[in-house]
Amino acid sequence: QSMEELVPEHPSKIFTALSKDLLKELYLHEFPDHFDRKLRREKMMEALVELVEACGIKSLVGGMKRDDMKETVAVIPVSFAKSANKNSKSTLSRNLVQHLCKKGIRNILQDIDDVSIMQKFCNALDLEWDDDNSKISMITDITGAVLTFGLETFFYKFDTAVLHRIMKDLRLKTRGTNSKKKLVEAIYTMSSVKKEPKKKGKKFTYTKHKKPIDEESTYDDIFQHYYVEEVRDWCKSNGLKTSGKKKVLINRILDYFDGDHGPNVMSKKRKVSAARSKARKKRKTDS
C-alpha cells in the first residue's frame, strides 16, 4: 500500500483509546527521566502527540535537498543565530525542524503563498502533485504524510509484544500476525489486520486428446493430458521408477529426457528378477 492509500488517525485518538498503564509505558519509554513524576493522562497524551509530529517533521526535512532547504527557510522565514552557517545542511535541517515543530506543520502550510515550497515538501515525502492541485489538497496530503511518517517512526520503536497490547486496547484483530509492519499500519489507521487472500493453486483442465510424451513435452503438457496412473504406466514401460506422486513422476520423465538416466531408472537386477518371477509364475500355471 502506498502512503496515499493509508489514512492515518490523529495520534490523540489513538492514545485516548489506550489504558492509562499502557499510555504511561509508552510515555516513559520516551521520557524515562519522568519516572518519579506524577503523570497526568492529558499531559502524557499532549507530549506524545507533539513527539509524533516531531518525528514526521524530521522525516520531511530529512528528505529535502540542501538547496530546497535554503529556499524554504528564506520564504517561511526561519531565524538563525548570527554565527550560524546558513550553507550547512545540518544547520539548515536543525533550524527548519525546530521552526516547523514550534509553529505546527499545518499552520506553516496555511501561511505559505509560494506553491513551489509546498511542491518541495511533496517531493521530500514522495507525494505526487501537479499544477492543478489546490492549496487545500496539498496541505491535506502533506500533513497526512507527515502524520503517517511520525506514527510509523514512533510505533516502530516498540517490540511486537507491546504492539499486540496496543491492538488489544484498540479492540483490533491481529489475525495472529507478528509482522511489525502490519501491526504498525493497523494501529495508526485504527483498523484490524486484513485477512491474507488464499493463494489459489494453478488449475488444469484434462483433455481427451492426449499429446504423446516425448522430448518436446513440458510439465504442463503431461499434467494436463495424463492421469497419474497413465504417467506411472509410461514410466514403467520406459524403465523408470514408478514410485512417488504425479509431480515426482513428471519431473522424473523430464529429467530422463534431459539425459539424467541415473537414479530415475530401475536397476537391471530388479528388472531381471521381475522377469524371472513372471516366468516362475508361468511355469507354475503350466504345471
mmCIF file of C-alpha atoms in Angstrom:
data_model
loop_
_atom_site.group_PDB
_atom_site.id
_atom_site.type_symbol
_atom_site.label_atom_id
_atom_site.label_comp_id
_atom_site.label_asym_id
_atom_site.label_seq_id
_atom_site.Cartn_x
_atom_site.Cartn_y
_atom_site.Cartn_z
ATOM 1 C CA GLN A 1 0.000 0.000 0.000
ATOM 2 C CA SER A 2 1.211 3.478 -0.812
ATOM 3 C CA MET A 3 1.370 6.334 1.669
ATOM 4 C CA GLU A 4 -1.610 7.956 -0.042
ATOM 5 C CA GLU A 5 -3.814 4.850 0.361
ATOM 6 C CA LEU A 6 -3.241 4.599 4.123
ATOM 7 C CA VAL A 7 -5.260 7.184 6.008
ATOM 8 C CA PRO A 8 -3.813 7.797 9.478
ATOM 9 C CA GLU A 9 -5.911 8.620 12.504
ATOM 10 C CA HIS A 10 -4.858 11.580 14.639
ATOM 11 C CA PRO A 11 -2.435 10.431 17.379
ATOM 12 C CA SER A 12 -4.697 11.862 20.112
ATOM 13 C CA LYS A 13 -7.478 9.486 19.041
ATOM 14 C CA ILE A 14 -5.128 6.511 19.252
ATOM 15 C CA PHE A 15 -3.655 7.489 22.625
ATOM 16 C CA THR A 16 -7.116 8.234 24.059
ATOM 17 C CA ALA A 17 -8.160 4.621 23.425
ATOM 18 C CA LEU A 18 -5.222 3.195 25.403
ATOM 19 C CA SER A 19 -5.351 2.266 29.068
ATOM 20 C CA LYS A 20 -3.509 4.627 31.394
ATOM 21 C CA ASP A 21 -0.945 1.949 32.278
ATOM 22 C CA LEU A 22 -0.092 1.301 28.643
ATOM 23 C CA LEU A 23 -0.052 5.019 27.848
ATOM 24 C CA LYS A 24 2.320 5.548 30.775
ATOM 25 C CA GLU A 25 4.573 2.757 29.486
ATOM 26 C CA LEU A 26 4.816 4.408 26.056
ATOM 27 C CA TYR A 27 5.447 7.781 27.655
ATOM 28 C CA LEU A 28 8.213 6.549 29.969
ATOM 29 C CA HIS A 29 9.844 4.777 27.032
ATOM 30 C CA GLU A 30 10.384 8.242 25.529
ATOM 31 C CA PHE A 31 10.848 10.188 28.767
ATOM 32 C CA PRO A 32 12.497 7.798 31.250
ATOM 33 C CA ASP A 33 13.635 10.707 33.455
ATOM 34 C CA HIS A 34 9.975 11.392 34.332
ATOM 35 C CA PHE A 35 9.580 8.066 36.153
ATOM 36 C CA ASP A 36 9.243 9.662 39.603
ATOM 37 C CA ARG A 37 6.843 12.391 38.465
ATOM 38 C CA LYS A 38 3.100 12.412 38.961
ATOM 39 C CA LEU A 39 1.915 11.814 35.425
ATOM 40 C CA ARG A 40 -1.483 13.086 34.309
ATOM 41 C CA ARG A 41 -3.097 11.420 31.316
ATOM 42 C CA GLU A 42 -3.677 14.720 29.467
ATOM 43 C CA LYS A 43 -0.051 15.795 29.837
ATOM 44 C CA MET A 44 1.265 12.426 28.650
ATOM 45 C CA MET A 45 -1.007 12.496 25.607
ATOM 46 C CA GLU A 46 -0.026 16.053 24.746
ATOM 47 C CA ALA A 47 3.690 15.201 24.939
ATOM 48 C CA LEU A 48 3.296 12.047 22.817
ATOM 49 C CA VAL A 49 1.251 13.845 20.156
ATOM 50 C CA GLU A 50 3.959 16.518 19.890
ATOM 51 C CA LEU A 51 6.588 13.790 19.694
ATOM 52 C CA VAL A 52 4.771 12.005 16.865
ATOM 53 C CA GLU A 53 4.510 15.239 14.856
ATOM 54 C CA ALA A 54 8.196 15.967 15.504
ATOM 55 C CA CYS A 55 9.108 12.503 14.163
ATOM 56 C CA GLY A 56 7.105 13.210 10.999
ATOM 57 C CA ILE A 57 8.668 16.648 10.540
ATOM 58 C CA LYS A 58 12.162 15.155 10.883
ATOM 59 C CA SER A 59 11.274 12.661 8.133
ATOM 60 C CA LEU A 60 10.036 15.528 5.946
ATOM 61 C CA VAL A 61 13.140 17.680 6.412
ATOM 62 C CA GLY A 62 15.408 14.640 6.149
ATOM 63 C CA GLY A 63 14.123 14.040 2.621
ATOM 64 C CA MET A 64 14.847 17.587 1.433
ATOM 65 C CA LYS A 65 17.889 18.694 -0.562
ATOM 66 C CA ARG A 66 20.135 21.447 0.812
ATOM 67 C CA ASP A 67 19.148 23.987 -1.868
ATOM 68 C CA ASP A 68 15.455 23.263 -1.236
ATOM 69 C CA MET A 69 16.008 23.919 2.462
ATOM 70 C CA LYS A 70 17.727 27.227 1.712
ATOM 71 C CA GLU A 71 14.779 28.394 -0.406
ATOM 72 C CA THR A 72 12.292 27.180 2.213
ATOM 73 C CA VAL A 73 13.910 28.932 5.203
ATOM 74 C CA ALA A 74 14.013 32.154 3.180
ATOM 75 C CA VAL A 75 10.268 32.015 2.441
ATOM 76 C CA ILE A 76 8.919 30.873 5.831
ATOM 77 C CA PRO A 77 11.248 32.545 7.249
ATOM 78 C CA VAL A 78 13.373 30.680 9.813
ATOM 79 C CA SER A 79 15.560 32.551 12.310
ATOM 80 C CA PHE A 80 19.238 31.689 12.770
ATOM 81 C CA ALA A 81 21.916 32.642 15.254
ATOM 82 C CA LYS A 82 24.291 35.301 13.932
ATOM 83 C CA SER A 83 27.202 32.877 13.873
ATOM 84 C CA ALA A 84 25.224 30.072 12.160
ATOM 85 C CA ASN A 85 26.440 28.772 8.817
ATOM 86 C CA LYS A 86 23.345 29.008 6.613
ATOM 87 C CA ASN A 87 25.039 26.925 3.903
ATOM 88 C CA SER A 88 25.439 23.937 6.212
ATOM 89 C CA LYS A 89 22.824 21.264 5.582
ATOM 90 C CA SER A 90 22.855 20.146 9.228
ATOM 91 C CA THR A 91 22.325 23.738 10.421
ATOM 92 C CA LEU A 92 19.523 24.298 7.916
ATOM 93 C CA SER A 93 17.908 20.987 8.863
ATOM 94 C CA ARG A 94 18.086 21.587 12.617
ATOM 95 C CA ASN A 95 16.634 25.110 12.459
ATOM 96 C CA LEU A 96 13.920 24.160 9.981
ATOM 97 C CA VAL A 97 12.800 21.223 12.147
ATOM 98 C CA GLN A 98 12.690 23.424 15.254
ATOM 99 C CA HIS A 99 10.653 26.082 13.457
ATOM 100 C CA LEU A 100 8.138 23.617 11.980
ATOM 101 C CA CYS A 101 7.698 21.873 15.338
ATOM 102 C CA LYS A 102 7.200 25.149 17.181
ATOM 103 C CA LYS A 103 4.667 26.631 14.747
ATOM 104 C CA GLY A 104 2.994 23.391 13.668
ATOM 105 C CA ILE A 105 3.182 21.970 10.143
ATOM 106 C CA ARG A 106 -0.441 22.783 9.234
ATOM 107 C CA ASN A 107 -0.158 26.389 10.459
ATOM 108 C CA ILE A 108 3.047 26.861 8.460
ATOM 109 C CA LEU A 109 1.478 25.472 5.287
ATOM 110 C CA GLN A 110 -1.604 27.649 5.600
ATOM 111 C CA ASP A 111 0.588 30.766 5.786
ATOM 112 C CA ILE A 112 2.664 29.835 2.713
ATOM 113 C CA ASP A 113 1.629 31.549 -0.530
ATOM 114 C CA ASP A 114 4.509 30.152 -2.583
ATOM 115 C CA VAL A 115 3.233 26.861 -4.030
ATOM 116 C CA SER A 116 6.784 25.857 -5.051
ATOM 117 C CA ILE A 117 7.662 25.413 -1.352
ATOM 118 C CA MET A 118 4.751 23.016 -0.948
ATOM 119 C CA GLN A 119 5.957 21.162 -4.029
ATOM 120 C CA LYS A 120 9.366 20.767 -2.383
ATOM 121 C CA PHE A 121 7.639 19.274 0.657
ATOM 122 C CA CYS A 122 5.723 16.889 -1.613
ATOM 123 C CA ASN A 123 8.941 15.783 -3.302
ATOM 124 C CA ALA A 124 10.597 15.160 0.079
ATOM 125 C CA LEU A 125 7.645 12.963 1.121
ATOM 126 C CA ASP A 126 7.386 11.144 -2.258
ATOM 127 C CA LEU A 127 3.920 12.584 -2.850
ATOM 128 C CA GLU A 128 2.579 13.079 -6.353
ATOM 129 C CA TRP A 129 1.462 16.556 -7.342
ATOM 130 C CA ASP A 130 0.693 18.609 -10.452
ATOM 131 C CA ASP A 131 -0.057 22.223 -11.260
ATOM 132 C CA ASP A 132 -3.795 21.591 -10.941
ATOM 133 C CA ASN A 133 -3.519 20.635 -7.247
ATOM 134 C CA SER A 134 -5.254 23.140 -4.999
ATOM 135 C CA LYS A 135 -3.524 24.531 -1.948
ATOM 136 C CA ILE A 136 -6.037 22.834 0.347
ATOM 137 C CA SER A 137 -5.462 19.403 -1.216
ATOM 138 C CA MET A 138 -1.687 19.809 -0.960
ATOM 139 C CA ILE A 139 -1.947 20.824 2.705
ATOM 140 C CA THR A 140 -4.095 17.756 3.376
ATOM 141 C CA ASP A 141 -1.671 15.429 1.580
ATOM 142 C CA ILE A 142 1.434 16.868 3.245
ATOM 143 C CA THR A 143 0.033 16.907 6.792
ATOM 144 C CA GLY A 144 -1.327 13.381 6.304
ATOM 145 C CA ALA A 145 2.049 12.100 5.107
ATOM 146 C CA VAL A 146 3.914 13.856 7.942
ATOM 147 C CA LEU A 147 1.482 12.308 10.419
ATOM 148 C CA THR A 148 1.904 8.855 8.864
ATOM 149 C CA PHE A 149 5.709 9.037 8.944
ATOM 150 C CA GLY A 150 5.546 10.273 12.534
ATOM 151 C CA LEU A 151 3.238 7.475 13.685
ATOM 152 C CA GLU A 152 5.299 4.848 11.869
ATOM 153 C CA THR A 153 8.547 6.122 13.374
ATOM 154 C CA PHE A 154 7.046 6.255 16.856
ATOM 155 C CA PHE A 155 5.378 2.833 16.962
ATOM 156 C CA TYR A 156 8.259 1.048 15.206
ATOM 157 C CA LYS A 157 10.308 1.692 18.377
ATOM 158 C CA PHE A 158 8.281 -0.907 20.280
ATOM 159 C CA ASP A 159 8.505 -4.687 20.049
ATOM 160 C CA THR A 160 5.669 -6.861 18.764
ATOM 161 C CA ALA A 161 4.534 -7.791 22.294
ATOM 162 C CA VAL A 162 3.787 -4.130 23.064
ATOM 163 C CA LEU A 163 2.176 -3.646 19.646
ATOM 164 C CA HIS A 164 -0.133 -6.607 20.356
ATOM 165 C CA ARG A 165 -1.191 -4.980 23.637
ATOM 166 C CA ILE A 166 -1.895 -1.707 21.823
ATOM 167 C CA MET A 167 -4.007 -3.613 19.287
ATOM 168 C CA LYS A 168 -5.931 -5.215 22.172
ATOM 169 C CA ASP A 169 -6.662 -1.832 23.770
ATOM 170 C CA LEU A 170 -7.799 -0.522 20.389
ATOM 171 C CA ARG A 171 -10.016 -3.628 20.024
ATOM 172 C CA LEU A 172 -8.436 -4.513 16.717
ATOM 173 C CA LYS A 173 -7.832 -8.001 15.320
ATOM 174 C CA THR A 174 -4.203 -9.036 14.794
ATOM 175 C CA ARG A 175 -5.138 -12.234 12.921
ATOM 176 C CA GLY A 176 -2.137 -13.873 14.569
ATOM 177 C CA THR A 177 0.457 -11.810 12.727
ATOM 178 C CA ASN A 178 3.814 -10.853 14.225
ATOM 179 C CA SER A 179 4.708 -8.625 11.288
ATOM 180 C CA LYS A 180 5.722 -5.293 12.793
ATOM 181 C CA LYS A 181 4.842 -3.505 9.529
ATOM 182 C CA LYS A 182 1.274 -4.882 9.516
ATOM 183 C CA LEU A 183 0.754 -4.193 13.211
ATOM 184 C CA VAL A 184 2.038 -0.611 12.983
ATOM 185 C CA GLU A 185 -0.130 0.109 9.931
ATOM 186 C CA ALA A 186 -3.158 -1.355 11.714
ATOM 187 C CA ILE A 187 -2.506 0.829 14.776
ATOM 188 C CA TYR A 188 -2.082 4.172 13.039
ATOM 189 C CA THR A 189 -5.083 3.552 10.773
ATOM 190 C CA MET A 190 -7.047 2.041 13.704
ATOM 191 C CA SER A 191 -8.168 -0.888 11.590
ATOM 192 C CA SER A 192 -7.779 -4.630 12.066
ATOM 193 C CA VAL A 193 -5.082 -6.513 10.181
ATOM 194 C CA LYS A 194 -6.550 -7.577 6.874
ATOM 195 C CA LYS A 195 -7.048 -11.224 6.034
ATOM 196 C CA GLU A 196 -4.476 -12.605 3.648
ATOM 197 C CA PRO A 197 -6.163 -13.803 0.451
ATOM 198 C CA LYS A 198 -5.829 -17.542 -0.014
ATOM 199 C CA LYS A 199 -3.386 -18.444 -2.737
ATOM 200 C CA LYS A 200 -5.202 -20.268 -5.476
ATOM 201 C CA GLY A 201 -3.359 -23.200 -6.950
ATOM 202 C CA LYS A 202 -2.965 -23.475 -10.677
ATOM 203 C CA LYS A 203 -5.976 -25.238 -12.184
ATOM 204 C CA PHE A 204 -5.510 -27.691 -15.014
ATOM 205 C CA THR A 205 -8.120 -28.937 -17.471
ATOM 206 C CA TYR A 206 -7.661 -32.524 -18.511
ATOM 207 C CA THR A 207 -8.182 -33.119 -22.231
ATOM 208 C CA LYS A 208 -9.324 -36.199 -24.092
ATOM 209 C CA HIS A 209 -6.887 -35.655 -26.967
ATOM 210 C CA LYS A 210 -3.578 -36.640 -25.413
ATOM 211 C CA LYS A 211 -0.275 -35.353 -26.688
ATOM 212 C CA PRO A 212 2.374 -38.040 -26.836
ATOM 213 C CA ILE A 213 5.018 -37.886 -24.120
ATOM 214 C CA ASP A 214 8.300 -37.124 -25.827
ATOM 215 C CA GLU A 215 11.323 -34.832 -25.648
ATOM 216 C CA GLU A 216 9.179 -31.804 -26.552
ATOM 217 C CA SER A 217 6.765 -32.352 -23.654
ATOM 218 C CA THR A 218 6.560 -29.758 -20.871
ATOM 219 C CA TYR A 219 5.446 -30.279 -17.277
ATOM 220 C CA ASP A 220 2.048 -28.704 -18.017
ATOM 221 C CA ASP A 221 1.602 -30.851 -21.159
ATOM 222 C CA ILE A 222 1.954 -34.063 -19.170
ATOM 223 C CA PHE A 223 -0.013 -32.813 -16.169
ATOM 224 C CA GLN A 224 -2.940 -31.661 -18.303
ATOM 225 C CA HIS A 225 -3.188 -34.663 -20.596
ATOM 226 C CA TYR A 226 -2.401 -37.626 -18.356
ATOM 227 C CA TYR A 227 -3.749 -39.060 -15.121
ATOM 228 C CA VAL A 228 -1.301 -40.258 -12.501
ATOM 229 C CA GLU A 229 -1.788 -43.940 -13.364
ATOM 230 C CA GLU A 230 -1.085 -43.209 -17.020
ATOM 231 C CA VAL A 231 2.096 -41.360 -16.099
ATOM 232 C CA ARG A 232 3.125 -44.271 -13.867
ATOM 233 C CA ASP A 233 2.452 -46.756 -16.689
ATOM 234 C CA TRP A 234 4.611 -44.688 -19.042
ATOM 235 C CA CYS A 235 7.440 -44.722 -16.510
ATOM 236 C CA LYS A 236 7.105 -48.481 -16.101
ATOM 237 C CA SER A 237 7.085 -49.062 -19.875
ATOM 238 C CA ASN A 238 10.225 -46.979 -20.292
ATOM 239 C CA GLY A 239 12.191 -48.479 -17.441
ATOM 240 C CA LEU A 240 11.798 -45.588 -15.000
ATOM 241 C CA LYS A 241 10.971 -45.847 -11.321
ATOM 242 C CA THR A 242 7.240 -45.717 -10.628
ATOM 243 C CA SER A 243 7.257 -44.532 -7.009
ATOM 244 C CA GLY A 244 6.087 -41.092 -5.926
ATOM 245 C CA LYS A 245 3.256 -38.688 -6.613
ATOM 246 C CA LYS A 246 2.303 -37.330 -10.000
ATOM 247 C CA LYS A 247 4.590 -34.301 -9.890
ATOM 248 C CA VAL A 248 7.531 -36.532 -8.903
ATOM 249 C CA LEU A 249 6.806 -38.875 -11.809
ATOM 250 C CA ILE A 250 6.549 -35.993 -14.288
ATOM 251 C CA ASN A 251 9.817 -34.453 -13.120
ATOM 252 C CA ARG A 252 11.424 -37.892 -13.405
ATOM 253 C CA ILE A 253 10.289 -38.106 -17.036
ATOM 254 C CA LEU A 254 11.578 -34.611 -17.801
ATOM 255 C CA ASP A 255 14.932 -35.459 -16.174
ATOM 256 C CA TYR A 256 15.062 -38.611 -18.271
ATOM 257 C CA PHE A 257 14.607 -36.645 -21.494
ATOM 258 C CA ASP A 258 17.280 -34.209 -20.323
ATOM 259 C CA GLY A 259 19.748 -37.096 -20.188
ATOM 260 C CA ASP A 260 19.583 -37.890 -16.477
ATOM 261 C CA HIS A 261 19.386 -41.679 -16.570
ATOM 262 C CA GLY A 262 20.876 -42.185 -13.099
ATOM 263 C CA PRO A 263 18.682 -42.827 -10.064
ATOM 264 C CA ASN A 264 15.448 -42.466 -12.047
ATOM 265 C CA VAL A 265 15.979 -45.703 -13.978
ATOM 266 C CA MET A 266 15.026 -49.048 -12.456
ATOM 267 C CA SER A 267 18.058 -51.260 -11.809
ATOM 268 C CA LYS A 268 18.694 -54.168 -14.206
ATOM 269 C CA LYS A 269 18.752 -56.526 -11.256
ATOM 270 C CA ARG A 270 15.201 -55.556 -10.362
ATOM 271 C CA LYS A 271 14.076 -55.900 -13.978
ATOM 272 C CA VAL A 272 15.677 -59.331 -14.278
ATOM 273 C CA SER A 273 14.190 -60.537 -11.001
ATOM 274 C CA ALA A 274 10.806 -59.271 -12.127
ATOM 275 C CA ALA A 275 11.145 -61.210 -15.369
ATOM 276 C CA ARG A 276 12.220 -64.348 -13.507
ATOM 277 C CA SER A 277 9.278 -64.006 -11.139
ATOM 278 C CA LYS A 278 6.940 -63.732 -14.094
ATOM 279 C CA ALA A 279 8.458 -66.809 -15.723
ATOM 280 C CA ARG A 280 8.246 -68.724 -12.432
ATOM 281 C CA LYS A 281 4.564 -67.904 -12.116
ATOM 282 C CA LYS A 282 4.003 -69.072 -15.707
ATOM 283 C CA ARG A 283 5.755 -72.397 -15.063
ATOM 284 C CA LYS A 284 3.584 -72.979 -12.009
ATOM 285 C CA THR A 285 0.480 -72.256 -14.051
ATOM 286 C CA ASP A 286 1.562 -74.627 -16.833
ATOM 287 C CA SER A 287 2.252 -77.393 -14.360
#
